[in-house]
CSV table of C-alpha atoms in Angstrom, one decimal:
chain,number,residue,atom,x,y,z
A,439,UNK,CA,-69.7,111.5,15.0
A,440,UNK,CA,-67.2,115.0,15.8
A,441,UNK,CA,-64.5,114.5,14.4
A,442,UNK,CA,-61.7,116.8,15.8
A,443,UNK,CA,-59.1,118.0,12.6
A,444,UNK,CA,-56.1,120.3,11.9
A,445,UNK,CA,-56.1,121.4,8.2
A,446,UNK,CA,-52.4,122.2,7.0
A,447,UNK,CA,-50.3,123.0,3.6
A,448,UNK,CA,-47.3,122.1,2.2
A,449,UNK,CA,-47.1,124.5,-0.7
A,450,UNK,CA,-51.0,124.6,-1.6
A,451,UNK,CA,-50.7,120.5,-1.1
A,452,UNK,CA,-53.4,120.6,1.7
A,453,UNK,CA,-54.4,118.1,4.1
A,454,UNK,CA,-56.7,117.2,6.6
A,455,UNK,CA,-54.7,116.0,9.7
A,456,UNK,CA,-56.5,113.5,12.6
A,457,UNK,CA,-54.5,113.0,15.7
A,458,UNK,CA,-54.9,109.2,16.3
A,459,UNK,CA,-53.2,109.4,20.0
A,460,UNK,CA,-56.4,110.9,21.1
A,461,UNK,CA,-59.2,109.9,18.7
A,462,UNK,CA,-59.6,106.8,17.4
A,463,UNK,CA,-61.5,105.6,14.0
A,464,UNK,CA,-62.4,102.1,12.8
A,465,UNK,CA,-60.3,101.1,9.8
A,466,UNK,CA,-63.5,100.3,7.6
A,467,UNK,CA,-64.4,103.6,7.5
A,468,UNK,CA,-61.0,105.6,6.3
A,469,UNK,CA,-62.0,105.7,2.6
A,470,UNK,CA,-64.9,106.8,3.0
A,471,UNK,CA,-64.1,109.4,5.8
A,472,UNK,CA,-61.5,110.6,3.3
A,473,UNK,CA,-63.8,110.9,0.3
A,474,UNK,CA,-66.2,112.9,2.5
A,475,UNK,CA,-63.7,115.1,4.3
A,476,UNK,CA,-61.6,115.9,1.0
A,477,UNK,CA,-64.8,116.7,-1.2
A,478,UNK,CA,-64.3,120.9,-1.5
A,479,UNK,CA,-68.2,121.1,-1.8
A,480,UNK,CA,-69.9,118.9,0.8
A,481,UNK,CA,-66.7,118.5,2.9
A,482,UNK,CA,-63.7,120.6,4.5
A,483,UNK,CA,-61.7,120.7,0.7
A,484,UNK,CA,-58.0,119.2,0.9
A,485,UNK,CA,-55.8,116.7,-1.5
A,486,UNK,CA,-57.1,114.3,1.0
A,487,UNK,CA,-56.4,112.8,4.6
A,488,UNK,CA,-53.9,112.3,6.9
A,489,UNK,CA,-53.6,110.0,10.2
A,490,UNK,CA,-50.9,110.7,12.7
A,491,UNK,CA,-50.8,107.9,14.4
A,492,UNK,CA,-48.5,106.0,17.3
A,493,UNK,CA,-45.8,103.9,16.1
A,494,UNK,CA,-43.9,101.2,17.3
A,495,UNK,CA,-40.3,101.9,15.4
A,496,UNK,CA,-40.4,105.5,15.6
A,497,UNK,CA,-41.6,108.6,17.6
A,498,UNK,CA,-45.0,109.0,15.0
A,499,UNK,CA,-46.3,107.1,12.4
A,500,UNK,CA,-48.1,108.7,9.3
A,501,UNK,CA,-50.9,106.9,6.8
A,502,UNK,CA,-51.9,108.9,3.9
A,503,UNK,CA,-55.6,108.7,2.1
A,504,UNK,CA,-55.9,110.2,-1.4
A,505,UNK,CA,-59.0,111.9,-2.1
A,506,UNK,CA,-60.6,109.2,-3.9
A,507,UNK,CA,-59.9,107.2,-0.6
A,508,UNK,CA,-57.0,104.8,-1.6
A,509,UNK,CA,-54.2,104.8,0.8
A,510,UNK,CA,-51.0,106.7,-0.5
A,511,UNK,CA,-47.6,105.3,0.2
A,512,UNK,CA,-46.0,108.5,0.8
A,513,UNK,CA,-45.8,112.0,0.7
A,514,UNK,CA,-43.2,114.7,1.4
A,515,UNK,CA,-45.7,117.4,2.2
A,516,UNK,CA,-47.4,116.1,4.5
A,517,UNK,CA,-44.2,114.6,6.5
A,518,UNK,CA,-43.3,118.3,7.1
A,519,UNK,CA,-46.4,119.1,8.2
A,520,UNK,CA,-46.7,116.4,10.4
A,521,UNK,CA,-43.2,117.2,11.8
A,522,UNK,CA,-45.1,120.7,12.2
A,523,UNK,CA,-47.4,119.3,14.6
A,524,UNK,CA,-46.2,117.2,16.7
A,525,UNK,CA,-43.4,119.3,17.7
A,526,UNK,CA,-45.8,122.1,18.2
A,527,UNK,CA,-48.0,119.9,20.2
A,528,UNK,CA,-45.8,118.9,22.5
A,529,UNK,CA,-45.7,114.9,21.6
A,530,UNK,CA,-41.9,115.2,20.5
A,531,UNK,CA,-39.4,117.7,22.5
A,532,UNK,CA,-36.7,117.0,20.4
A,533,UNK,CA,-36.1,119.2,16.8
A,534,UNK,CA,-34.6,115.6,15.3
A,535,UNK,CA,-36.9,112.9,15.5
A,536,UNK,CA,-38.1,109.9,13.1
A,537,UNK,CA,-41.6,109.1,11.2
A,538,UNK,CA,-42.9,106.4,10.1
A,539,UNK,CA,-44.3,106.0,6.7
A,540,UNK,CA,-45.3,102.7,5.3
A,541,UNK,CA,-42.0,100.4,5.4
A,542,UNK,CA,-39.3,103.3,6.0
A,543,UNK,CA,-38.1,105.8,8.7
A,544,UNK,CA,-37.8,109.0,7.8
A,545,UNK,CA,-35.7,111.6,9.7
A,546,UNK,CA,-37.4,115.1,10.2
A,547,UNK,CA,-35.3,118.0,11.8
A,548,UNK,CA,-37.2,121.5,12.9
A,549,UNK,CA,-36.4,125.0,12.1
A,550,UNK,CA,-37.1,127.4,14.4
A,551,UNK,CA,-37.1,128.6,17.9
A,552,UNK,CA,-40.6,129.8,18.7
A,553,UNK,CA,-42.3,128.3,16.1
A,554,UNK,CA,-41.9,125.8,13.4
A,555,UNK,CA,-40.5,127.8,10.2
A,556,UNK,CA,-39.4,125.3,7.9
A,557,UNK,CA,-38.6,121.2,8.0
A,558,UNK,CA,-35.9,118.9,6.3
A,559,UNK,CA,-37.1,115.5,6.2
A,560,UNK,CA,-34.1,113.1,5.1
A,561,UNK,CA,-36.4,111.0,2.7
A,562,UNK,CA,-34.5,108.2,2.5
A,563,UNK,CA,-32.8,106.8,-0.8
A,564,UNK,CA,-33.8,107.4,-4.6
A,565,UNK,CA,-35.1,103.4,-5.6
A,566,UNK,CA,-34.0,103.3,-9.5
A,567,UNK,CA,-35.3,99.9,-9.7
A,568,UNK,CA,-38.3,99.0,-12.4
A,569,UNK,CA,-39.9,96.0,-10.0
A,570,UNK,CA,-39.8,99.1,-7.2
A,571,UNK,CA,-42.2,101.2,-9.7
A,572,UNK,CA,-43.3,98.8,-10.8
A,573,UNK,CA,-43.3,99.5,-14.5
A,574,UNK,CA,-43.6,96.9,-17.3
A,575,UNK,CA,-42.9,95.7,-20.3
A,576,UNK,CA,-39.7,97.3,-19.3
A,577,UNK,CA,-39.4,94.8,-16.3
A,578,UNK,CA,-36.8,93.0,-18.4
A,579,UNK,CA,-34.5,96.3,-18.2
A,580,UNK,CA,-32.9,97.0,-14.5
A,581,UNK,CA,-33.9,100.3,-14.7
A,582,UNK,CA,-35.7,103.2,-16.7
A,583,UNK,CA,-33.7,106.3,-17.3
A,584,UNK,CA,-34.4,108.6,-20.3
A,585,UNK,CA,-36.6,106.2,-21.9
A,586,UNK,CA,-39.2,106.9,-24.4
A,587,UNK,CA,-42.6,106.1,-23.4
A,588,UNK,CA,-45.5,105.5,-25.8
A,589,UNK,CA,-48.8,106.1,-24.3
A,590,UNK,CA,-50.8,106.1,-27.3
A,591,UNK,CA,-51.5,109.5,-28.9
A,592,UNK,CA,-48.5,110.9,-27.0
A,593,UNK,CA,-45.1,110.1,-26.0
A,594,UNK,CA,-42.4,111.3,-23.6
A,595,UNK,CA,-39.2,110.5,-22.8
A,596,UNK,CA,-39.0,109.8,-19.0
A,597,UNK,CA,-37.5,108.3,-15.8
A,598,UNK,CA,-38.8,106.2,-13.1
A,599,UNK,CA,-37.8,106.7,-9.3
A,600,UNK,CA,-39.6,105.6,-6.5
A,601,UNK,CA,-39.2,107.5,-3.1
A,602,UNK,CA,-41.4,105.2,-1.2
A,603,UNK,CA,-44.1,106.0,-4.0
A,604,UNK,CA,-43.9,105.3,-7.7
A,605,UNK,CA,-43.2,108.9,-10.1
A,606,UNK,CA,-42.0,109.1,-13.9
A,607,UNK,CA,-40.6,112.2,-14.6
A,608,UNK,CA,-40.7,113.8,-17.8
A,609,UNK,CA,-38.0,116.6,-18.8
A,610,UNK,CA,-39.9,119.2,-21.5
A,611,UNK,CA,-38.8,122.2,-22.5
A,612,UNK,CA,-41.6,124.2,-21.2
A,613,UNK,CA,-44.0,122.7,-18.5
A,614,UNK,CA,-46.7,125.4,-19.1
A,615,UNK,CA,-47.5,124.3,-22.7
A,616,UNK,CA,-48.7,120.2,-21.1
A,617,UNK,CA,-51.9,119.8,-21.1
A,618,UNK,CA,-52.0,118.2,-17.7
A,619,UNK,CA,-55.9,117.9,-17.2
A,620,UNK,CA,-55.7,115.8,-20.5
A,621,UNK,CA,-52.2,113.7,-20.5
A,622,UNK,CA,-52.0,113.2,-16.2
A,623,UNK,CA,-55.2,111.1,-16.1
A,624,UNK,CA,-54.0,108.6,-19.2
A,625,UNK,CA,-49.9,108.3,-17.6
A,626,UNK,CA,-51.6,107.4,-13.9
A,627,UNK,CA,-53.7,104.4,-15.2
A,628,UNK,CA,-51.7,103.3,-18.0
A,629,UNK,CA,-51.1,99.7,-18.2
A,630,UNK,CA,-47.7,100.5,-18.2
A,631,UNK,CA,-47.7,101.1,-14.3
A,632,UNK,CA,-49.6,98.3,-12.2
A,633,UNK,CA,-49.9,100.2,-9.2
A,634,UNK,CA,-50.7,103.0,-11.0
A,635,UNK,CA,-48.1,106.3,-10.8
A,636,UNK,CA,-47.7,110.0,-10.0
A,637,UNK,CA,-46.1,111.9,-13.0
A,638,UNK,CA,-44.0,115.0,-13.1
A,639,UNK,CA,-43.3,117.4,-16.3
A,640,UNK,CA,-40.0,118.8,-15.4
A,641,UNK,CA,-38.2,122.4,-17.0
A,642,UNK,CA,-34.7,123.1,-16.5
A,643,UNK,CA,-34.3,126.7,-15.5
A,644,UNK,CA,-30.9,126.3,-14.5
A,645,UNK,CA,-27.9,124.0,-12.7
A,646,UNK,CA,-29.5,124.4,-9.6
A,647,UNK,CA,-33.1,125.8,-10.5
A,648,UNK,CA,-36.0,123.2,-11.8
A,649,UNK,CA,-39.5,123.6,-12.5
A,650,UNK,CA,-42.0,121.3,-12.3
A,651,UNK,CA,-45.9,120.3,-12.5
A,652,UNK,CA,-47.4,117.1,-11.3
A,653,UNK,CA,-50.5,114.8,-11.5
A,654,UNK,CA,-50.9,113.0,-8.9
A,655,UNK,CA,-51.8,109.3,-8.4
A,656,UNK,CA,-55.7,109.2,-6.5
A,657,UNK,CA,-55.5,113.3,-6.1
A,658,UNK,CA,-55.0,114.7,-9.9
A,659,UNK,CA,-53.8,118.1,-10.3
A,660,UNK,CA,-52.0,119.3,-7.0
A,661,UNK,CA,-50.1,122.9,-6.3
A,662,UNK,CA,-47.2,120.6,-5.4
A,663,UNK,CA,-45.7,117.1,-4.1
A,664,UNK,CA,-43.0,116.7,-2.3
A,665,UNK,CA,-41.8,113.1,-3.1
A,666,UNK,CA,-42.5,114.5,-6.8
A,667,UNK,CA,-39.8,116.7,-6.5
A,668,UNK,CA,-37.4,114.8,-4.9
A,669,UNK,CA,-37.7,112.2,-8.1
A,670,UNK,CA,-37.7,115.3,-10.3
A,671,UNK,CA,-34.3,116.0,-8.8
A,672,UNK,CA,-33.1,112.8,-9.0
A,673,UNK,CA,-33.9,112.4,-12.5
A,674,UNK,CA,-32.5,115.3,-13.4
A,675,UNK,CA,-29.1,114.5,-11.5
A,676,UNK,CA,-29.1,111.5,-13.5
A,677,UNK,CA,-29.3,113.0,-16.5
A,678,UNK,CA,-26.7,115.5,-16.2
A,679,UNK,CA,-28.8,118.8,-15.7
A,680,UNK,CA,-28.0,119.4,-12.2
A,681,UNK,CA,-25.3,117.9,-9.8
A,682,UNK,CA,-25.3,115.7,-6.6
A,683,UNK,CA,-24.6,117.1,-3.1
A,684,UNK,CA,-26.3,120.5,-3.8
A,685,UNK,CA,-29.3,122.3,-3.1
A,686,UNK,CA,-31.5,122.6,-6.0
A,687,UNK,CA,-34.2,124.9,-6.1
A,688,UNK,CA,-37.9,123.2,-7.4
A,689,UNK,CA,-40.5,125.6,-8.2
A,690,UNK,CA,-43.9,124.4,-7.8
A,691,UNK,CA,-47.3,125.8,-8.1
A,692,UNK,CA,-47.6,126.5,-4.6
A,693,UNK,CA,-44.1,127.4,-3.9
A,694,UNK,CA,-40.3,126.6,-3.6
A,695,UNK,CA,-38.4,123.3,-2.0
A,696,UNK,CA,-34.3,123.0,-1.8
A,697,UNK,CA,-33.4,119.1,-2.8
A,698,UNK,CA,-30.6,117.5,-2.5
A,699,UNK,CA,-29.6,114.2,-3.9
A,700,UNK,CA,-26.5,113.1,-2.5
A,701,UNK,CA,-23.3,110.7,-3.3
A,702,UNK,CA,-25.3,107.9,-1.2
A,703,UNK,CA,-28.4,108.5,-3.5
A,704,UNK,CA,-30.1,110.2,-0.2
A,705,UNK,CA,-32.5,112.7,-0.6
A,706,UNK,CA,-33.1,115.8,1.7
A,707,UNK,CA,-36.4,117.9,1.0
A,708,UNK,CA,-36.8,121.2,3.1
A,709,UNK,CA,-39.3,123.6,2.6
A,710,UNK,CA,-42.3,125.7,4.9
A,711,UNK,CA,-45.8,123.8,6.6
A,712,UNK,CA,-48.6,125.8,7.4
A,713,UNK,CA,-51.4,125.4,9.5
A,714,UNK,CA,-54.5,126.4,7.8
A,715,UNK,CA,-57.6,126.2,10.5
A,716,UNK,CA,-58.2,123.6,13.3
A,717,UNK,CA,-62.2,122.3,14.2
A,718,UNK,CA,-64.6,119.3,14.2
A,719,UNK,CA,-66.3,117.7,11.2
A,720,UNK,CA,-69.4,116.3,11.4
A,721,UNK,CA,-69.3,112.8,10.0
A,722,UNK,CA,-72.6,110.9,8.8
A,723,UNK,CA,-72.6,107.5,7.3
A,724,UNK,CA,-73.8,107.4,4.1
A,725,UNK,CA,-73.6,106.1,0.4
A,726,UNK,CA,-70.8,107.8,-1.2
């Protein structure tokens, strides 16, 4: 089977993007078809797969595979670049237009005139709630903000948000002295988070400057995540490092984002998507 693909970044967080209004796959097979496609020696290489499908509620609808093949429940990087696309593409005329990801509509507007130059996507709002995570034993507790969290031979003091995907951020005084191939594995699969997490180390540079590295849940080590950086944002809002209603500044492996975390607990992410190369991958059943 030729599989026809786009392969775009959202600050080094690469993807590989299947149009599913002209080509259509068998659900049994997306795990797999993600594993294959993401693997960077036998495949194309990405952080994993993407389906931009037709929706029912909203102009497009977007499913996210990780690249061990579990399906994500969001991702900020990839809304932008699927904003990219469509709009380039032709499927939406209109630089304001909704997606849908999992159980929420998200609003993305295009930057621009010729070409797509950057994308806000209005994420939605900042879910403090522990049963949203989820995250136990702390269930008892409404929320987790600034809590210490033992993990065993380490411990960090951290906040939970979910922005349509769980994240505990960790604020550290400098992010380039964790050991993030050693502690990101251990936080993901604690018991401590069911449904597994994504974790961010956070440094505050400034009132409206952040910096921040993140494991992500089913992908590891990525040059950025979007959703990441919106809950770094918010946690840092709530603890009284930055300030609501303005654009802070996240620096990221792969780049810069501008957050803001409003009065309303809404969350606006804007930053660049890139389109990498377009082509077909050949896809043969297998084993793995």
């Amino acid at each position: 089977m030729h599989i026809p693909f786009s392969k775009m970044h959202g600050l080094g967080n690469s993807y590989i993007y299947i149009n599913m209004f002209t080509f259509q796959l068998p659900e049994e097979m997306l795990p797999k078809l993600a594993r294959k496609m993401a693997d960077v020696y036998t495949g194309i290489g990405a952080d994993g797969m993407v389906l931009i499908c037709p929706s029912q509620r909203a102009e497009v609808k977007m499913r996210i595979f990780n690249k061990d093949g579990s399906e994500g429940q969001n991702c900020g990087n990839a809304l932008r670049c699927v904003a990219k696309y469509v709009y380039e593409q032709g499927m939406v005329r209109q630089k304001q237009f909704q997606i849908e990801i999992g159980d929420r509509l998200v609003k993305a507007v295009i930057h621009g005139e010729t070409s797509v130059e950057t994308v806000t996507i209005h994420m939605g709002r900042a879910d403090l709630d522990n049963a949203s995570i989820p995250i136990v034993p702390l269930h008892l507790k409404p929320q987790t903000i600034g809590e210490l969290l033992d993990f065993g031979t380490f411990s960090f003091v951290g906040t939970a948000v979910s922005m349509g995907n769980p994240h505990i951020v960790f604020i550290v005084d400098h992010v380039s002295e964790i050991l993030l191939e050693q502690v990101g594995p251990v936080i993901e699969t604690h018991p401590m988070f069911p449904q597994q997490v994504n974790a961010e180390f956070v440094q505050i540079i400034s009132d409206n400057k952040i910096c921040m590295r993140v494991w992500e849940r089913g992908s590891g080590i990525t040059k950025a995540c979007g959703t990441g950086a919106c809950a770094a944002v918010v946690a840092a809002t709530l603890l009284g490092y930055v300030k609501k209603n303005t654009d802070i500044t996240v620096v990221l492996d792969g780049g810069e984002l501008q957050i803001c975390y409003d009065e309303d607990e809404q969350v606006y992410m804007t930053g660049s998507a890139i389109e990498i190369c377009t082509g077909q991958f050949f896809y043969q059943d297998g084993k793995k």
